[in-house]
PDB file of C-alpha atoms in Angstrom:
ATOM      1  CA  MET A   1     -23.961  13.659 -30.874  1.00  0.00           C
ATOM      2  CA  THR A   2     -22.006  12.065 -33.703  1.00  0.00           C
ATOM      3  CA  ASP A   3     -22.646   8.932 -35.750  1.00  0.00           C
ATOM      4  CA  GLU A   4     -18.986   7.884 -35.777  1.00  0.00           C
ATOM      5  CA  PRO A   5     -17.978   4.809 -33.721  1.00  0.00           C
ATOM      6  CA  ASP A   6     -17.233   5.430 -30.048  1.00  0.00           C
ATOM      7  CA  VAL A   7     -13.522   4.564 -30.351  1.00  0.00           C
ATOM      8  CA  VAL A   8     -13.050   7.001 -33.244  1.00  0.00           C
ATOM      9  CA  HIS A   9     -15.101   9.679 -31.513  1.00  0.00           C
ATOM     10  CA  TYR A  10     -13.195   9.584 -28.231  1.00  0.00           C
ATOM     11  CA  ASP A  11      -9.770   9.122 -29.782  1.00  0.00           C
ATOM     12  CA  ARG A  12     -10.420  12.238 -31.832  1.00  0.00           C
ATOM     13  CA  LEU A  13     -11.449  14.187 -28.725  1.00  0.00           C
ATOM     14  CA  TYR A  14      -8.352  13.139 -26.777  1.00  0.00           C
ATOM     15  CA  ARG A  15      -6.072  14.053 -29.697  1.00  0.00           C
ATOM     16  CA  ASP A  16      -7.628  17.520 -29.952  1.00  0.00           C
ATOM     17  CA  THR A  17      -5.434  20.333 -28.686  1.00  0.00           C
ATOM     18  CA  HIS A  18      -8.431  21.422 -26.612  1.00  0.00           C
ATOM     19  CA  ARG A  19      -8.831  18.575 -24.137  1.00  0.00           C
ATOM     20  CA  PRO A  20     -12.335  17.150 -23.589  1.00  0.00           C
ATOM     21  CA  PRO A  21     -14.397  19.250 -21.170  1.00  0.00           C
ATOM     22  CA  TRP A  22     -14.474  16.493 -18.571  1.00  0.00           C
ATOM     23  CA  GLU A  23     -10.662  16.463 -18.359  1.00  0.00           C
ATOM     24  CA  ILE A  24     -10.234  18.975 -15.527  1.00  0.00           C
ATOM     25  CA  GLY A  25      -6.758  18.066 -14.238  1.00  0.00           C
ATOM     26  CA  GLY A  26      -8.009  15.982 -11.315  1.00  0.00           C
ATOM     27  CA  PRO A  27     -10.987  14.006 -10.063  1.00  0.00           C
ATOM     28  CA  GLN A  28     -14.412  15.594 -10.114  1.00  0.00           C
ATOM     29  CA  PRO A  29     -14.787  17.608  -6.863  1.00  0.00           C
ATOM     30  CA  ALA A  30     -17.744  15.507  -5.701  1.00  0.00           C
ATOM     31  CA  LEU A  31     -15.631  12.349  -5.999  1.00  0.00           C
ATOM     32  CA  ALA A  32     -12.506  13.928  -4.544  1.00  0.00           C
ATOM     33  CA  ALA A  33     -14.552  14.576  -1.414  1.00  0.00           C
ATOM     34  CA  VAL A  34     -15.080  10.838  -0.815  1.00  0.00           C
ATOM     35  CA  LEU A  35     -11.596   9.535  -1.588  1.00  0.00           C
ATOM     36  CA  ASP A  36     -10.241   9.803   1.939  1.00  0.00           C
ATOM     37  CA  THR A  37     -13.282   8.447   3.771  1.00  0.00           C
ATOM     38  CA  GLY A  38     -15.686   6.594   1.480  1.00  0.00           C
ATOM     39  CA  VAL A  39     -13.609   4.138  -0.549  1.00  0.00           C
ATOM     40  CA  ARG A  40     -13.549   0.468   0.312  1.00  0.00           C
ATOM     41  CA  GLY A  41     -10.339  -1.192  -0.837  1.00  0.00           C
ATOM     42  CA  PRO A  42      -7.893  -2.369  -1.716  1.00  0.00           C
ATOM     43  CA  ARG A  43      -9.153  -3.330  -5.194  1.00  0.00           C
ATOM     44  CA  VAL A  44     -10.697  -0.415  -7.089  1.00  0.00           C
ATOM     45  CA  LEU A  45     -12.001  -0.176 -10.666  1.00  0.00           C
ATOM     46  CA  ASP A  46     -12.255   3.144 -12.529  1.00  0.00           C
ATOM     47  CA  VAL A  47     -14.610   2.648 -15.499  1.00  0.00           C
ATOM     48  CA  GLY A  48     -14.231   5.194 -18.287  1.00  0.00           C
ATOM     49  CA  CYS A  49     -10.996   6.403 -16.729  1.00  0.00           C
ATOM     50  CA  GLY A  50     -10.025   8.840 -19.487  1.00  0.00           C
ATOM     51  CA  THR A  51      -6.463  10.043 -18.932  1.00  0.00           C
ATOM     52  CA  GLY A  52      -6.429   8.595 -15.429  1.00  0.00           C
ATOM     53  CA  GLU A  53      -6.754  11.493 -12.997  1.00  0.00           C
ATOM     54  CA  LEU A  54      -9.188   9.667 -10.680  1.00  0.00           C
ATOM     55  CA  SER A  55      -7.224   6.413 -10.916  1.00  0.00           C
ATOM     56  CA  LEU A  56      -4.012   8.192  -9.961  1.00  0.00           C
ATOM     57  CA  ALA A  57      -5.680   9.928  -7.017  1.00  0.00           C
ATOM     58  CA  LEU A  58      -6.919   6.545  -5.771  1.00  0.00           C
ATOM     59  CA  ALA A  59      -3.480   4.962  -6.226  1.00  0.00           C
ATOM     60  CA  ARG A  60      -1.857   7.770  -4.231  1.00  0.00           C
ATOM     61  CA  ARG A  61      -4.079   6.690  -1.345  1.00  0.00           C
ATOM     62  CA  GLY A  62      -2.710   3.163  -1.497  1.00  0.00           C
ATOM     63  CA  HIS A  63      -5.427   1.416  -3.486  1.00  0.00           C
ATOM     64  CA  ASP A  64      -4.787  -1.304  -6.066  1.00  0.00           C
ATOM     65  CA  VAL A  65      -6.346   0.427  -9.073  1.00  0.00           C
ATOM     66  CA  THR A  66      -7.400  -0.714 -12.538  1.00  0.00           C
ATOM     67  CA  GLY A  67      -8.611   1.895 -15.020  1.00  0.00           C
ATOM     68  CA  VAL A  68     -10.382   1.034 -18.275  1.00  0.00           C
ATOM     69  CA  ASP A  69     -11.393   3.204 -21.201  1.00  0.00           C
ATOM     70  CA  ILE A  70     -12.537   2.602 -24.768  1.00  0.00           C
ATOM     71  CA  SER A  71     -10.035   5.136 -26.156  1.00  0.00           C
ATOM     72  CA  PRO A  72      -6.483   3.887 -26.837  1.00  0.00           C
ATOM     73  CA  VAL A  73      -5.344   7.519 -26.969  1.00  0.00           C
ATOM     74  CA  ALA A  74      -6.704   8.229 -23.483  1.00  0.00           C
ATOM     75  CA  VAL A  75      -5.202   5.033 -22.070  1.00  0.00           C
ATOM     76  CA  ALA A  76      -1.789   5.858 -23.543  1.00  0.00           C
ATOM     77  CA  GLN A  77      -1.927   9.263 -21.863  1.00  0.00           C
ATOM     78  CA  ALA A  78      -3.007   7.666 -18.576  1.00  0.00           C
ATOM     79  CA  ARG A  79      -0.133   5.178 -18.689  1.00  0.00           C
ATOM     80  CA  ALA A  80       2.327   7.999 -19.332  1.00  0.00           C
ATOM     81  CA  LYS A  81       1.003   9.924 -16.313  1.00  0.00           C
ATOM     82  CA  ALA A  82       1.275   6.840 -14.087  1.00  0.00           C
ATOM     83  CA  ALA A  83       4.834   6.168 -15.232  1.00  0.00           C
ATOM     84  CA  GLU A  84       5.836   9.774 -14.592  1.00  0.00           C
ATOM     85  CA  ALA A  85       4.282   9.658 -11.117  1.00  0.00           C
ATOM     86  CA  GLY A  86       5.757   6.232 -10.317  1.00  0.00           C
ATOM     87  CA  LEU A  87       2.313   4.783  -9.544  1.00  0.00           C
ATOM     88  CA  PRO A  88       1.522   1.112 -10.354  1.00  0.00           C
ATOM     89  CA  VAL A  89      -1.925   1.640 -11.906  1.00  0.00           C
ATOM     90  CA  ARG A  90      -3.095  -0.846 -14.538  1.00  0.00           C
ATOM     91  CA  PHE A  91      -4.706   0.929 -17.487  1.00  0.00           C
ATOM     92  CA  GLU A  92      -6.426  -1.167 -20.149  1.00  0.00           C
ATOM     93  CA  VAL A  93      -8.264  -0.394 -23.388  1.00  0.00           C
ATOM     94  CA  CYS A  94     -11.696  -1.923 -22.945  1.00  0.00           C
ATOM     95  CA  ASP A  95     -15.341  -1.357 -23.817  1.00  0.00           C
ATOM     96  CA  ALA A  96     -17.269  -0.834 -20.586  1.00  0.00           C
ATOM     97  CA  THR A  97     -19.772  -3.513 -21.595  1.00  0.00           C
ATOM     98  CA  ARG A  98     -17.010  -6.121 -22.008  1.00  0.00           C
ATOM     99  CA  ILE A  99     -14.824  -5.657 -18.924  1.00  0.00           C
ATOM    100  CA  PRO A 100     -13.349  -9.055 -17.938  1.00  0.00           C
ATOM    101  CA  VAL A 101     -14.812 -10.363 -14.684  1.00  0.00           C
ATOM    102  CA  PRO A 102     -11.877 -10.929 -12.310  1.00  0.00           C
ATOM    103  CA  ARG A 103     -11.485 -13.935 -10.016  1.00  0.00           C
ATOM    104  CA  THR A 104     -11.500 -11.490  -7.111  1.00  0.00           C
ATOM    105  CA  PRO A 105     -14.130  -8.753  -7.626  1.00  0.00           C
ATOM    106  CA  TYR A 106     -13.440  -5.095  -6.967  1.00  0.00           C
ATOM    107  CA  ASP A 107     -14.105  -3.575  -3.556  1.00  0.00           C
ATOM    108  CA  SER A 108     -15.082  -0.209  -5.053  1.00  0.00           C
ATOM    109  CA  VAL A 109     -16.125   0.787  -8.568  1.00  0.00           C
ATOM    110  CA  PHE A 110     -16.131   4.376  -9.844  1.00  0.00           C
ATOM    111  CA  ASP A 111     -18.089   5.642 -12.833  1.00  0.00           C
ATOM    112  CA  SER A 112     -17.282   9.321 -13.336  1.00  0.00           C
ATOM    113  CA  GLY A 113     -19.530  10.413 -16.175  1.00  0.00           C
ATOM    114  CA  LEU A 114     -19.699   7.150 -18.109  1.00  0.00           C
ATOM    115  CA  LEU A 115     -23.280   5.972 -17.502  1.00  0.00           C
ATOM    116  CA  HIS A 116     -24.835   9.207 -18.708  1.00  0.00           C
ATOM    117  CA  THR A 117     -22.581   9.070 -21.781  1.00  0.00           C
ATOM    118  CA  LEU A 118     -23.664   5.522 -22.642  1.00  0.00           C
ATOM    119  CA  ASP A 119     -27.271   6.617 -22.262  1.00  0.00           C
ATOM    120  CA  ARG A 120     -26.686   9.697 -24.420  1.00  0.00           C
ATOM    121  CA  ARG A 121     -25.009   7.798 -27.244  1.00  0.00           C
ATOM    122  CA  GLY A 122     -27.516   4.941 -27.268  1.00  0.00           C
ATOM    123  CA  ALA A 123     -24.893   2.394 -26.268  1.00  0.00           C
ATOM    124  CA  ALA A 124     -25.592  -0.918 -24.543  1.00  0.00           C
ATOM    125  CA  VAL A 125     -26.553   0.524 -21.162  1.00  0.00           C
ATOM    126  CA  GLY A 126     -28.287  -2.697 -20.139  1.00  0.00           C
ATOM    127  CA  ASP A 127     -25.174  -4.782 -20.816  1.00  0.00           C
ATOM    128  CA  TYR A 128     -23.071  -2.435 -18.699  1.00  0.00           C
ATOM    129  CA  LEU A 129     -25.509  -2.403 -15.782  1.00  0.00           C
ATOM    130  CA  ALA A 130     -25.819  -6.191 -15.917  1.00  0.00           C
ATOM    131  CA  LEU A 131     -22.028  -6.519 -15.731  1.00  0.00           C
ATOM    132  CA  LEU A 132     -21.508  -4.259 -12.706  1.00  0.00           C
ATOM    133  CA  PRO A 133     -22.808  -6.751 -10.078  1.00  0.00           C
ATOM    134  CA  ARG A 134     -20.313  -9.319 -11.343  1.00  0.00           C
ATOM    135  CA  LEU A 135     -17.437  -6.841 -11.123  1.00  0.00           C
ATOM    136  CA  THR A 136     -18.266  -5.651  -7.594  1.00  0.00           C
ATOM    137  CA  ALA A 137     -17.525  -7.677  -4.466  1.00  0.00           C
ATOM    138  CA  PRO A 138     -20.392  -8.358  -2.055  1.00  0.00           C
ATOM    139  CA  GLY A 139     -20.417  -5.377   0.285  1.00  0.00           C
ATOM    140  CA  GLY A 140     -18.477  -3.311  -2.263  1.00  0.00           C
ATOM    141  CA  THR A 141     -19.467   0.234  -3.157  1.00  0.00           C
ATOM    142  CA  VAL A 142     -20.273   1.698  -6.558  1.00  0.00           C
ATOM    143  CA  PHE A 143     -20.109   5.454  -7.170  1.00  0.00           C
ATOM    144  CA  VAL A 144     -21.773   6.952 -10.243  1.00  0.00           C
ATOM    145  CA  LEU A 145     -21.376  10.643 -11.068  1.00  0.00           C
ATOM    146  CA  ALA A 146     -23.764  11.879 -13.760  1.00  0.00           C
ATOM    147  CA  VAL A 147     -24.905  15.139 -15.264  1.00  0.00           C
ATOM    148  CA  SER A 148     -28.551  15.879 -14.477  1.00  0.00           C
ATOM    149  CA  PRO A 149     -31.167  16.814 -17.096  1.00  0.00           C
ATOM    150  CA  GLU A 150     -31.521  20.016 -15.022  1.00  0.00           C
ATOM    151  CA  ALA A 151     -28.153  21.102 -16.448  1.00  0.00           C
ATOM    152  CA  GLY A 152     -29.925  21.871 -19.716  1.00  0.00           C
ATOM    153  CA  GLN A 153     -27.423  20.042 -21.927  1.00  0.00           C
ATOM    154  CA  GLY A 154     -30.020  17.868 -23.619  1.00  0.00           C
ATOM    155  CA  PHE A 155     -28.963  14.719 -21.796  1.00  0.00           C
ATOM    156  CA  GLY A 156     -28.428  13.437 -18.279  1.00  0.00           C
ATOM    157  CA  LEU A 157     -29.773  11.109 -15.600  1.00  0.00           C
ATOM    158  CA  ASP A 158     -32.163  12.231 -12.883  1.00  0.00           C
ATOM    159  CA  VAL A 159     -32.568  10.716  -9.425  1.00  0.00           C
ATOM    160  CA  ASP A 160     -35.264   8.261 -10.485  1.00  0.00           C
ATOM    161  CA  ALA A 161     -33.286   7.022 -13.496  1.00  0.00           C
ATOM    162  CA  LEU A 162     -30.162   6.471 -11.408  1.00  0.00           C
ATOM    163  CA  ARG A 163     -32.040   4.613  -8.679  1.00  0.00           C
ATOM    164  CA  ALA A 164     -33.809   2.458 -11.261  1.00  0.00           C
ATOM    165  CA  SER A 165     -30.416   1.444 -12.669  1.00  0.00           C
ATOM    166  CA  PHE A 166     -29.392  -0.143  -9.344  1.00  0.00           C
ATOM    167  CA  PRO A 167     -32.417  -2.077  -8.064  1.00  0.00           C
ATOM    168  CA  GLU A 168     -32.690  -4.405  -5.118  1.00  0.00           C
ATOM    169  CA  PRO A 169     -31.843  -7.185  -4.428  1.00  0.00           C
ATOM    170  CA  SER A 170     -28.528  -6.766  -6.262  1.00  0.00           C
ATOM    171  CA  TRP A 171     -27.955  -3.334  -4.702  1.00  0.00           C
ATOM    172  CA  THR A 172     -28.750  -1.885  -1.299  1.00  0.00           C
ATOM    173  CA  ARG A 173     -28.349   1.324   0.741  1.00  0.00           C
ATOM    174  CA  THR A 174     -28.595   3.377  -2.437  1.00  0.00           C
ATOM    175  CA  THR A 175     -28.407   7.156  -2.085  1.00  0.00           C
ATOM    176  CA  VAL A 176     -28.406   9.939  -4.667  1.00  0.00           C
ATOM    177  CA  GLU A 177     -27.338  13.487  -3.821  1.00  0.00           C
ATOM    178  CA  PRO A 178     -27.291  16.640  -5.953  1.00  0.00           C
ATOM    179  CA  ILE A 179     -23.805  17.839  -6.873  1.00  0.00           C
ATOM    180  CA  ASP A 180     -21.997  20.129  -9.289  1.00  0.00           C
ATOM    181  CA  VAL A 181     -20.176  18.539 -12.231  1.00  0.00           C
ATOM    182  CA  LEU A 182     -17.171  20.576 -13.280  1.00  0.00           C
ATOM    183  CA  ALA A 183     -16.262  21.028 -16.956  1.00  0.00           C
ATOM    184  CA  ARG A 184     -13.577  23.100 -18.640  1.00  0.00           C
ATOM    185  CA  VAL A 185     -14.388  24.823 -21.909  1.00  0.00           C
ATOM    186  CA  GLU A 186     -12.609  27.477 -23.926  1.00  0.00           C
ATOM    187  CA  SER A 187     -14.417  30.240 -22.052  1.00  0.00           C
ATOM    188  CA  GLY A 188     -13.409  28.858 -18.648  1.00  0.00           C
ATOM    189  CA  GLU A 189     -14.924  26.621 -15.988  1.00  0.00           C
ATOM    190  CA  LEU A 190     -18.496  25.453 -16.242  1.00  0.00           C
ATOM    191  CA  ARG A 191     -20.499  23.976 -13.374  1.00  0.00           C
ATOM    192  CA  LEU A 192     -23.370  21.715 -14.354  1.00  0.00           C
ATOM    193  CA  ALA A 193     -26.138  20.313 -12.185  1.00  0.00           C
ATOM    194  CA  GLY A 194     -25.438  16.654 -11.480  1.00  0.00           C
ATOM    195  CA  ASN A 195     -26.111  13.709  -9.217  1.00  0.00           C
ATOM    196  CA  LEU A 196     -23.849  11.367  -7.279  1.00  0.00           C
ATOM    197  CA  LEU A 197     -25.148   7.874  -6.623  1.00  0.00           C
ATOM    198  CA  ARG A 198     -23.652   5.574  -4.023  1.00  0.00           C
ATOM    199  CA  THR A 199     -24.829   2.000  -3.703  1.00  0.00           C
ATOM    200  CA  VAL A 200     -23.604  -1.181  -2.029  1.00  0.00           C
ATOM    201  CA  ARG A 201     -23.434  -4.582  -3.679  1.00  0.00           C
ATOM    202  CA  SER A 202     -25.723  -6.896  -1.774  1.00  0.00           C
ATOM    203  CA  SER A 203     -24.069  -9.826  -0.009  1.00  0.00           C
ATOM    204  CA  THR A 204     -27.291 -11.836   0.057  1.00  0.00           C
ATOM    205  CA  SER A 205     -28.747 -11.545  -3.459  1.00  0.00           C
ATOM    206  CA  ALA A 206     -28.994 -14.686  -5.575  1.00  0.00           C
ATOM    207  CA  ASP A 207     -26.485 -13.506  -8.182  1.00  0.00           C
ATOM    208  CA  SER A 208     -23.777 -12.389  -5.720  1.00  0.00           C
ATOM    209  CA  SER A 209     -21.665 -15.459  -6.449  1.00  0.00           C
ATOM    210  CA  ILE A 210     -21.796 -15.254 -10.253  1.00  0.00           C
TER     211      ILE A 210
END
């Protein structure tokens, strides 16, 4: 972990000739498996979108996608990919704890490796988790992919920690399943133990209309 600000840290990683290990040339396999059957649309938010691979995959399936990331370098690369592919994805530079709440909330929200990163870097995890119910439409689905502490990387979120992050009554029908998280390093592909959480924004909780 570094003491430099998050924007500087991630911009530096995305400028590196060796792309960040989570940039694998497509969505994480565990998320790719749900794109055709598990995504409620049309409005989808990709938080911590990086260079946009998941956002682009969602847009190819006809969803109205917004991707946000704290790194201007990553967002510039994502916009270039969308332009080359002719896909109308909106990519914005934004801190995950300060995402503007839209007039019409998102039907699905994807977090591919962001929550465990916020936790690892000591960022405002509580602010982010408090914002998610306001971003997600009642009945909307949130997907969170996280490395598990079992991966032995010195960080990660286990089943209990993930479930505790999405308590009732704001969230319902929460499930967490073990998955592999794919990374690419100089020596090749690396598969890390991970977890995939799925949860549904309650349509009856007191704060659903905030």
